[in-house]
Short mmCIF file of C-alpha atoms in Angstrom, two decimals:
data_model
loop_
_atom_site.label_atom_id
_atom_site.label_comp_id
_atom_site.label_asym_id
_atom_site.label_seq_id
_atom_site.Cartn_x
_atom_site.Cartn_y
_atom_site.Cartn_z
CA MET P 1 84.93 -89.38 95.43
CA THR P 2 87.89 -86.99 95.71
CA ILE P 3 87.11 -83.44 93.83
CA GLU P 4 89.99 -82.30 90.50
CA ALA P 5 91.86 -78.67 92.04
CA LYS P 6 91.10 -77.67 88.52
CA TYR P 7 87.80 -77.63 89.91
CA VAL P 8 87.82 -75.66 92.75
CA GLU P 9 90.01 -73.77 91.47
CA LEU P 10 87.08 -72.55 89.26
CA MET P 11 84.49 -72.80 91.91
CA ASN P 12 86.70 -70.10 93.63
CA ALA P 13 86.75 -68.23 91.16
CA ASP P 14 83.33 -67.83 90.16
CA LEU P 15 82.04 -67.24 92.98
CA ASP P 16 85.48 -64.04 92.69
CA GLY P 17 83.79 -63.17 89.29
CA GLU P 18 86.20 -63.99 87.36
CA ILE P 19 85.29 -67.24 85.84
CA SER P 20 85.31 -67.75 82.15
CA ASP P 21 81.87 -68.59 79.88
CA ALA P 22 83.79 -71.53 78.76
CA GLU P 23 85.24 -72.26 82.23
CA ARG P 24 81.43 -71.71 83.50
CA ILE P 25 79.89 -74.41 81.79
CA ASP P 26 82.48 -76.47 81.86
CA LEU P 27 82.83 -76.03 86.07
CA ALA P 28 78.73 -76.48 85.97
CA GLU P 29 78.43 -79.31 84.11
CA TYR P 30 80.76 -80.92 86.30
CA LEU P 31 79.21 -80.35 89.17
CA GLU P 32 76.08 -81.89 88.22
CA ALA P 33 77.99 -85.68 88.12
CA ASN P 34 80.10 -84.53 91.01
CA PRO P 35 77.47 -83.82 93.94
CA GLU P 36 79.77 -83.41 95.81
CA ALA P 37 81.68 -81.07 94.82
CA ALA P 38 78.64 -78.86 94.11
CA ALA P 39 78.15 -79.62 98.06
CA MET P 40 81.17 -78.07 98.26
CA GLN P 41 80.59 -75.09 96.04
CA ALA P 42 77.55 -74.30 98.72
CA GLU P 43 79.57 -74.07 101.37
CA LEU P 44 81.47 -71.61 99.83
CA SER P 45 78.96 -69.45 98.08
CA ASP P 46 77.02 -69.02 101.98
CA LEU P 47 80.94 -68.68 103.22
CA CYS P 48 81.17 -65.77 100.75
CA GLY P 49 78.58 -64.64 101.54
CA SER P 50 78.11 -64.25 104.86
CA LEU P 51 81.46 -62.50 104.63
CA ASP P 52 79.88 -60.12 101.79
CA GLU P 53 77.26 -59.53 104.20
CA MET P 54 79.25 -58.03 107.08
CA GLY P 55 80.23 -54.94 105.10
CA GLN P 56 81.81 -51.93 105.62
CA ILE P 57 82.47 -49.94 109.35
CA ASP P 58 81.64 -46.42 109.67
CA PRO P 59 85.24 -45.09 110.98
CA PRO P 60 85.12 -43.16 114.70
CA PRO P 61 83.20 -39.70 113.47
CA HIS P 62 86.33 -37.47 115.02
CA LEU P 63 88.11 -39.85 113.60
CA LYS P 64 89.20 -37.97 110.70
CA TYR P 65 89.81 -34.25 113.15
CA ALA P 66 92.52 -36.17 114.59
CA ILE P 67 94.17 -36.72 112.12
CA LEU P 68 93.98 -33.71 109.75
CA ASP P 69 95.15 -32.47 113.50
CA SER P 70 98.29 -35.11 113.58
CA LEU P 71 98.54 -33.57 109.66
CA GLN P 72 99.24 -29.76 110.38
CA LYS P 73 101.63 -30.84 113.08
CA THR P 74 103.10 -32.63 111.16
CA ALA P 75 103.79 -30.57 108.52
CA LYS P 76 107.13 -29.17 106.45
CA PRO P 77 107.66 -25.61 106.94
CA ALA P 78 105.28 -23.68 104.10
CA SER P 79 108.46 -22.65 102.81
CA GLU P 80 109.36 -26.95 102.14
CA ARG P 81 106.07 -27.86 99.95
CA VAL P 82 103.27 -26.27 101.28
CA ALA P 83 102.79 -22.54 99.89
CA SER P 84 100.90 -21.35 103.41
CA GLY P 85 101.41 -22.69 106.14
CA GLY P 86 98.40 -24.32 108.53
CA LEU P 87 94.96 -24.61 107.27
CA LYS P 88 93.97 -21.69 108.00
CA LEU P 89 90.26 -21.16 108.00
CA ARG P 90 90.79 -18.95 104.66
CA GLN P 91 91.49 -21.70 102.87
CA LEU P 92 88.57 -24.01 104.56
CA PHE P 93 85.56 -21.81 104.42
CA ALA P 94 86.32 -21.91 100.35
CA MET P 95 85.60 -24.99 99.98
CA PRO P 96 82.01 -25.84 99.16
CA ALA P 97 80.25 -27.35 102.99
CA LEU P 98 81.73 -25.39 104.51
CA ARG P 99 81.25 -22.51 101.64
CA HIS P 100 77.55 -23.59 102.60
CA ALA P 101 77.90 -24.08 106.07
CA PHE P 102 78.75 -20.09 106.50
CA THR P 103 75.72 -18.75 104.81
CA PHE P 104 73.67 -21.00 107.48
CA GLY P 105 75.70 -19.54 109.69
CA ALA P 106 74.28 -16.93 109.04
CA GLY P 107 70.96 -18.16 108.96
CA ALA P 108 71.12 -20.09 111.14
CA PHE P 109 73.21 -17.53 113.69
CA LEU P 110 72.05 -17.89 117.37
CA THR P 111 69.93 -22.06 116.83
CA PHE P 112 71.22 -21.62 120.76
CA ALA P 113 69.07 -23.76 123.54
CA LEU P 114 69.00 -22.57 126.43
CA ILE P 115 70.98 -19.31 127.59
CA SER P 116 70.00 -17.57 130.27
CA SER P 117 72.02 -15.26 132.16
CA ASP P 118 72.54 -12.15 134.81
CA GLN P 119 75.86 -11.23 133.27
CA ILE P 120 74.75 -10.50 129.16
CA SER P 121 74.05 -6.94 128.98
CA ASP P 122 70.74 -5.90 127.35
CA GLN P 123 73.07 -5.99 124.71
CA ALA P 124 74.00 -9.52 124.21
CA PHE P 125 72.84 -10.31 121.33
CA ASP P 126 73.67 -7.75 119.47
CA ASP P 127 73.29 -8.13 115.89
CA VAL P 128 77.17 -11.06 115.54
CA THR P 129 75.67 -12.39 112.61
CA GLY P 130 78.39 -10.62 110.00
CA LEU P 131 81.98 -11.53 112.73
CA VAL P 132 80.50 -14.97 111.35
CA GLY P 133 82.16 -13.52 108.71
CA THR P 134 85.04 -12.38 109.73
CA ILE P 135 86.04 -16.22 111.53
CA SER P 136 87.82 -16.23 108.34
CA ASP P 137 89.27 -13.43 108.60
CA SER P 138 91.27 -14.79 111.28
CA VAL P 139 94.13 -12.66 113.37
CA PRO P 140 97.09 -15.26 114.38
CA ALA P 141 97.87 -16.59 118.04
CA ALA P 142 100.27 -13.91 119.30
CA THR P 143 101.51 -17.22 121.03
CA GLY P 144 100.85 -20.51 121.64
CA GLN P 145 98.72 -20.74 124.17
CA ASN P 146 96.08 -19.47 121.30
CA THR P 147 95.32 -22.51 120.44
CA ILE P 148 94.07 -25.96 122.86
CA ARG P 149 93.83 -28.73 120.30
CA LEU P 150 92.13 -32.42 120.76
CA THR P 151 93.56 -35.55 119.91
CA SER P 152 91.68 -37.70 122.73
CA ASN P 153 89.15 -40.12 121.96
CA GLU P 154 86.61 -38.27 123.33
CA ILE P 155 86.79 -35.60 121.60
CA ALA P 156 89.45 -34.14 117.88
CA GLY P 157 90.78 -30.83 116.57
CA MET P 158 90.73 -27.24 118.32
CA VAL P 159 90.03 -24.14 119.67
CA SER P 160 90.81 -21.07 119.11
CA THR P 161 90.71 -17.41 119.21
CA HIS P 162 90.95 -13.76 117.66
CA PHE P 163 89.68 -11.01 116.85
CA ALA P 164 87.12 -9.30 114.96
CA GLY P 165 85.77 -6.40 115.75
CA SER P 166 85.89 -5.65 119.60
CA LEU P 167 85.43 -8.82 119.96
CA ASN P 168 87.04 -12.04 120.50
CA VAL P 169 86.13 -15.01 118.91
CA VAL P 170 86.38 -18.79 120.22
CA ASP P 171 86.19 -20.94 116.74
CA PHE P 172 85.88 -24.88 118.28
CA ASN P 173 86.80 -26.60 115.07
CA LEU P 174 86.31 -30.28 116.92
CA ALA P 175 84.25 -33.56 116.21
CA ALA P 176 83.26 -35.90 119.50
CA GLU P 177 82.39 -39.70 119.50
CA GLY P 178 79.52 -38.88 122.48
CA PRO P 179 78.11 -36.60 124.18
CA VAL P 180 81.44 -34.17 125.03
CA GLU P 181 80.37 -31.58 127.59
CA ILE P 182 82.20 -28.48 127.42
CA VAL P 183 82.77 -25.89 130.13
CA ALA P 184 84.39 -22.76 129.81
CA GLU P 185 85.03 -20.96 133.68
CA PHE P 186 86.05 -16.98 133.41
CA SER P 187 85.92 -15.80 136.43
CA ASN P 188 87.19 -12.36 136.08
CA ASN P 189 84.32 -10.02 136.03
CA GLU P 190 86.93 -8.28 132.04
CA LEU P 191 84.84 -10.86 129.77
CA TRP P 192 81.20 -11.65 128.80
CA PHE P 193 79.44 -13.96 127.33
CA LYS P 194 77.80 -11.94 123.66
CA GLY P 195 77.27 -14.27 121.28
CA PHE P 196 76.94 -17.52 119.35
CA ALA P 197 77.09 -18.84 115.97
CA GLN P 198 76.84 -22.39 115.08
CA LEU P 199 78.71 -23.27 111.05
CA GLU P 200 78.30 -26.68 110.69
CA SER P 201 77.29 -28.71 113.83
CA ASP P 202 75.64 -31.36 114.40
CA ASP P 203 74.35 -30.60 117.37
CA THR P 204 75.45 -28.30 119.32
CA ARG P 205 73.34 -26.40 122.93
CA ILE P 206 74.98 -23.94 124.95
CA LEU P 207 74.12 -22.20 128.41
CA ALA P 208 75.32 -19.54 129.10
CA ASP P 209 75.57 -17.94 133.39
CA ASP P 210 77.37 -15.85 135.21
CA GLY P 211 81.32 -15.70 134.74
CA GLN P 212 80.53 -19.61 132.44
CA VAL P 213 79.33 -21.47 129.25
CA LYS P 214 78.37 -25.06 129.22
CA MET P 215 78.44 -26.72 125.72
CA HIS P 216 77.35 -30.20 124.80
CA ILE P 217 78.23 -31.36 122.29
CA GLN P 218 78.64 -34.92 119.23
CA GLY P 219 79.69 -35.48 115.60
CA ARG P 220 80.94 -32.70 113.48
CA ASN P 221 81.15 -29.01 115.82
CA ARG P 222 81.50 -26.08 113.56
CA TYR P 223 80.68 -22.69 116.17
CA ALA P 224 81.59 -19.40 116.93
CA LEU P 225 81.48 -18.70 120.38
CA TYR P 226 81.52 -14.31 121.15
CA LEU P 227 83.36 -12.68 123.75
CA GLN P 228 83.17 -9.29 124.56
CA HIS P 229 86.46 -8.35 126.94
CA THR P 230 86.24 -4.94 128.54
CA ASN P 231 89.80 -3.91 129.01
CA ASP P 232 93.50 -3.52 128.61
CA VAL P 233 94.83 -6.53 130.68
CA ASP P 234 95.50 -10.49 129.29
CA SER P 235 92.07 -12.78 130.52
CA THR P 236 92.04 -16.03 131.32
CA VAL P 237 88.87 -19.21 129.64
CA ASN P 238 89.43 -21.83 131.51
CA PHE P 239 88.15 -25.26 129.08
CA LYS P 240 87.26 -28.23 131.51
CA PHE P 241 86.29 -31.27 128.48
CA TYR P 242 83.64 -34.03 130.13
CA SER P 243 82.77 -37.43 128.59
CA ALA P 244 80.61 -39.12 130.21
CA GLY P 245 80.87 -36.50 134.00
CA ASN P 246 84.67 -38.17 133.58
CA LEU P 247 87.02 -34.65 132.75
CA ILE P 248 89.14 -36.11 130.24
CA HIS P 249 90.92 -32.37 128.94
CA GLU P 250 91.27 -28.56 130.41
CA ALA P 251 92.98 -26.02 129.09
CA ASP P 252 93.29 -22.50 129.41
CA LEU P 253 93.27 -20.29 127.35
CA ILE P 254 94.24 -16.19 126.62
CA ILE P 255 92.51 -13.73 125.72
CA GLY P 256 94.58 -11.25 125.02
CA ASN P 257 93.30 -7.03 123.93
CA GLU P 258 93.66 -6.45 120.85
CA THR P 259 96.25 -4.66 120.66
CA LYS P 260 98.33 -6.63 122.04
CA GLU P 261 96.97 -9.40 118.82
CA ALA P 262 98.59 -7.23 116.37
CA GLU P 263 102.21 -7.53 118.58
CA MET C 1 87.98 -45.74 92.85
CA ASN C 2 88.57 -43.86 89.97
CA SER C 3 91.97 -43.61 89.54
CA GLU C 4 92.31 -39.75 87.37
CA ASN C 5 90.06 -38.44 90.08
CA ASP C 6 93.20 -39.71 92.96
CA ARG C 7 95.87 -39.27 89.69
CA GLU C 8 94.46 -35.07 90.63
CA LEU C 9 93.76 -35.23 94.23
CA ILE C 10 97.92 -36.82 94.51
CA GLU C 11 99.40 -33.88 92.52
CA ASN C 12 96.72 -31.40 94.59
CA CYS C 13 98.44 -32.71 97.84
CA MET C 14 101.37 -33.53 96.23
CA ASN C 15 101.68 -29.40 96.10
CA GLY C 16 100.75 -28.18 99.72
CA ASP C 17 96.98 -28.62 98.71
CA ARG C 18 95.16 -28.69 102.24
CA GLN C 19 92.07 -28.64 100.00
CA ALA C 20 93.58 -32.00 98.11
CA ILE C 21 94.75 -33.22 101.43
CA GLU C 22 91.54 -33.09 102.69
CA ALA C 23 90.03 -34.70 99.99
CA LEU C 24 92.28 -37.77 100.33
CA LEU C 25 91.11 -38.42 103.16
CA PHE C 26 87.96 -37.49 103.52
CA ARG C 27 87.65 -40.63 100.45
CA TYR C 28 90.33 -42.92 102.26
CA GLU C 29 89.66 -43.25 105.47
CA LYS C 30 86.97 -46.12 105.63
CA PRO C 31 88.59 -48.44 102.77
CA VAL C 32 91.15 -47.92 104.64
CA TYR C 33 90.24 -48.58 108.53
CA ASN C 34 87.87 -50.95 107.68
CA ALA C 35 90.81 -52.98 106.59
CA ALA C 36 93.12 -51.97 109.29
CA TYR C 37 90.02 -53.15 111.59
CA ARG C 38 88.23 -56.47 110.11
CA MET C 39 92.97 -57.38 110.18
CA LEU C 40 93.06 -56.23 113.92
CA ASN C 41 89.20 -56.34 115.01
CA SER C 42 89.96 -54.01 117.20
CA SER C 43 88.55 -50.98 116.67
CA GLU C 44 91.63 -49.29 118.87
CA ASP C 45 94.36 -50.33 117.22
CA ALA C 46 92.79 -50.01 113.41
CA ARG C 47 92.52 -46.18 114.66
CA ASP C 48 95.85 -45.59 114.82
CA VAL C 49 96.46 -47.83 112.43
CA THR C 50 94.13 -45.60 109.86
CA GLN C 51 96.92 -42.58 111.24
CA THR C 52 99.51 -43.66 111.24
CA VAL C 53 98.51 -43.71 108.00
CA PHE C 54 98.16 -41.39 106.68
CA LEU C 55 100.62 -39.51 108.62
CA LYS C 56 102.87 -42.14 106.30
CA VAL C 57 101.26 -41.44 103.09
CA ILE C 58 101.68 -37.50 103.05
CA GLU C 59 104.97 -37.65 104.29
CA LYS C 60 106.24 -40.52 101.27
CA LEU C 61 103.91 -38.72 99.00
CA ASP C 62 107.14 -38.19 96.57
CA SER C 63 107.56 -41.66 96.38
CA TYR C 64 104.12 -42.31 94.94
CA ASP C 65 105.30 -43.87 91.35
CA PRO C 66 101.90 -43.01 89.51
CA GLN C 67 101.94 -46.08 87.26
CA TYR C 68 100.67 -47.84 90.52
CA ARG C 69 97.04 -46.95 91.70
CA PHE C 70 96.92 -45.06 94.88
CA PHE C 71 94.15 -47.47 96.55
CA SER C 72 97.02 -50.58 95.24
CA TRP C 73 99.31 -48.53 97.14
CA ILE C 74 97.45 -47.40 100.52
CA TYR C 75 96.37 -50.52 100.73
CA ARG C 76 99.62 -51.92 100.80
CA ILE C 77 100.82 -49.37 103.58
CA ALA C 78 97.19 -50.16 105.63
CA LEU C 79 98.03 -53.78 105.17
CA ASN C 80 101.83 -53.62 106.77
CA GLU C 81 100.89 -51.19 109.11
CA SER C 82 98.38 -54.20 110.45
CA ILE C 83 100.51 -56.23 110.11
CA ASN C 84 103.26 -54.15 112.53
CA CYS C 85 100.19 -53.43 115.04
CA LEU C 86 99.60 -57.40 115.66
CA LYS C 87 103.60 -58.24 115.07
CA LYS C 88 103.66 -55.25 118.06
CA GLN C 89 101.36 -57.25 120.02
CA ASN C 90 102.05 -60.60 119.17
CA ARG C 91 99.20 -61.56 117.75
CA LEU C 92 100.10 -62.59 114.23
CA ASP C 93 99.96 -65.74 114.91
CA ALA C 94 96.93 -66.46 115.62
CA LEU C 95 96.22 -69.80 115.18
CA ASP C 96 95.60 -71.91 118.86
CA ARG C 97 95.23 -68.48 120.60
CA GLU C 98 91.89 -66.69 122.33
CA PRO C 99 91.20 -63.57 119.29
CA VAL C 100 90.65 -60.55 120.93
CA SER C 101 86.75 -59.51 120.46
CA GLU C 102 85.92 -55.83 121.99
CA ALA C 103 81.86 -57.38 120.70
CA LYS C 104 79.13 -57.12 122.75
CA GLY C 105 77.78 -59.82 124.83
CA PRO C 106 76.17 -62.75 123.34
CA GLU C 107 72.60 -61.69 125.18
CA GLU C 108 73.35 -58.18 123.64
CA GLN C 109 73.85 -59.02 119.58
CA THR C 110 71.22 -59.22 116.61
CA GLY C 111 71.14 -63.02 114.64
CA ALA C 112 73.14 -60.72 112.09
CA GLU C 113 75.69 -59.63 114.37
CA GLN C 114 76.72 -62.87 116.39
CA VAL C 115 76.96 -64.44 112.66
CA SER C 116 78.84 -61.32 111.94
CA GLN C 117 80.86 -61.32 115.20
CA GLY C 118 81.50 -64.98 114.95
CA MET C 119 82.70 -64.51 110.79
CA GLN C 120 85.71 -62.01 111.87
CA THR C 121 86.73 -63.77 115.42
CA ALA C 122 87.27 -67.17 113.35
CA LEU C 123 88.75 -64.72 110.84
CA MET C 124 91.12 -63.60 113.62
CA THR C 125 92.42 -67.15 114.22
CA ILE C 126 93.71 -67.51 110.75
CA GLN C 127 96.96 -66.70 109.23
CA ALA C 128 96.81 -63.01 108.56
CA GLU C 129 98.67 -64.28 105.29
CA TYR C 130 95.42 -65.64 104.07
CA ARG C 131 93.27 -63.46 106.19
CA THR C 132 95.49 -60.35 103.84
CA VAL C 133 93.67 -61.43 101.37
CA ILE C 134 90.03 -62.20 102.03
CA VAL C 135 89.61 -59.11 103.29
CA LEU C 136 90.89 -57.51 100.60
CA LYS C 137 88.87 -59.15 98.59
CA HIS C 138 85.91 -59.80 100.43
CA PHE C 139 86.08 -56.25 102.40
CA ALA C 140 87.73 -53.93 99.96
CA ASP C 141 86.61 -55.58 96.76
CA CYS C 142 89.88 -56.28 94.82
CA SER C 143 90.49 -57.88 92.39
CA TYR C 144 93.05 -60.51 92.33
CA THR C 145 94.70 -58.89 90.37
CA GLU C 146 94.16 -55.64 92.03
CA ILE C 147 95.14 -58.10 95.66
CA SER C 148 97.89 -58.91 93.41
CA GLN C 149 99.74 -55.54 92.60
CA ILE C 150 98.93 -54.72 96.32
CA LEU C 151 100.50 -57.41 98.11
CA ASP C 152 103.20 -57.71 95.40
CA LEU C 153 102.25 -61.64 94.77
CA PRO C 154 101.76 -63.19 91.89
CA GLU C 155 98.28 -63.93 91.18
CA LYS C 156 98.28 -67.08 90.67
CA LYS C 157 99.52 -67.21 94.51
CA VAL C 158 96.86 -65.14 95.56
CA LYS C 159 94.69 -66.76 94.18
CA SER C 160 95.85 -69.56 96.62
CA ARG C 161 96.04 -67.82 99.44
CA LEU C 162 92.43 -67.09 98.81
CA TYR C 163 92.03 -71.00 98.76
CA THR C 164 93.20 -71.55 101.70
CA GLY C 165 92.43 -69.25 103.97
CA ARG C 166 88.70 -69.38 102.84
CA GLN C 167 89.29 -73.46 104.16
CA LEU C 168 90.42 -72.49 106.92
CA LEU C 169 87.55 -70.14 107.76
CA LYS C 170 85.64 -73.06 106.90
CA GLU C 171 87.52 -75.23 109.26
CA ALA C 172 87.12 -72.19 112.47
CA LEU C 173 83.86 -71.58 111.81
CA THR C 174 82.56 -74.86 111.88
CA LYS C 175 84.61 -75.75 114.95
CA SER C 176 83.06 -73.57 116.37
CA GLY C 177 79.42 -73.99 115.48
CA LEU C 178 78.80 -71.19 113.66
CA HIS C 179 78.51 -72.71 110.00
#
């Protein structure tokens, strides 16, 4: 027996929730009288149920940050459409989530797991809580070398520096799909690790050693590293990003002195 | 998706409001990524397509006609980009081709994962025009009218593609022993 086209349409419409009451009654009567059609309806129902059960997949956690980063890079000049150029941290902090994170950051500051260092002075853990807020008052970067942009599969986002009082703040705004280790090396004697603040992070662990800070991150991370700059010359911090032991990105950040930054 | 909220968000995006752009991205990233993933069966391609979609959306926001729902517009871009991606990889006409799959091996999958992956693999064996309507219906939860607007097709055509698509999918599943 052939199933009438009209009822094939009604069977599909029924499964899609696009059938009227009158049509539903008509279909039910037809299916009752036609076992072959009823079997087809059951198969279709099974198929649609399996499709619906497949559900939604979560995008990689870093994707939205990679997209934001791309949007920032391709943004039209401020005069064309954007009142303020670039994604300013001040604007980020105007967002409720980040504002709360900011408040949290003040309280949760220095929530690192391991710190051991000969380089850290007795004042290494000076209360820099207040400086968390100064992240939003970023001094514009003197050169393009003051920002590292990451758009790899494993990690996306930005690392940038600015001055806050006498300290250099290295601001990490990153999202990593899996565990990523970041190694910051400053082998000269002009830079000192002064502290760390976690603002909005899934999990960040930090280990400071002579001339080196290692950070382990995964997921969404927003945190700041504080460095003391002891003289007037620029210093370089070398950043290496590792995923599963493989170097995935390497870049230098120039840490200048306050006078030069303000130029 | 709430079109009232969208309208306000779009207006703010058009004024260059970065927070609005972020909010738009946070609202639509997952639907766009899922549509692309179901069309392409590759998380890497879905990621690239999602990125391209948002770059295009922001770039062409001025040309968006607010008389249409925003999600229709963004889905249309997402599906077009997915089809472009398939074309570039010569995967548009997927029938009789070995589907590209990045799934775990059967021994690593749970029963539900196996069914889901079998379904996704079968989905990749049907032509893109049928896959598109199935994706919009089952993964984007669109009505016939919404699919018709997104694809710019008469509703009658949407229905017939959906029925044919399901039939083809059922045959593919039977062929693979999953149905």
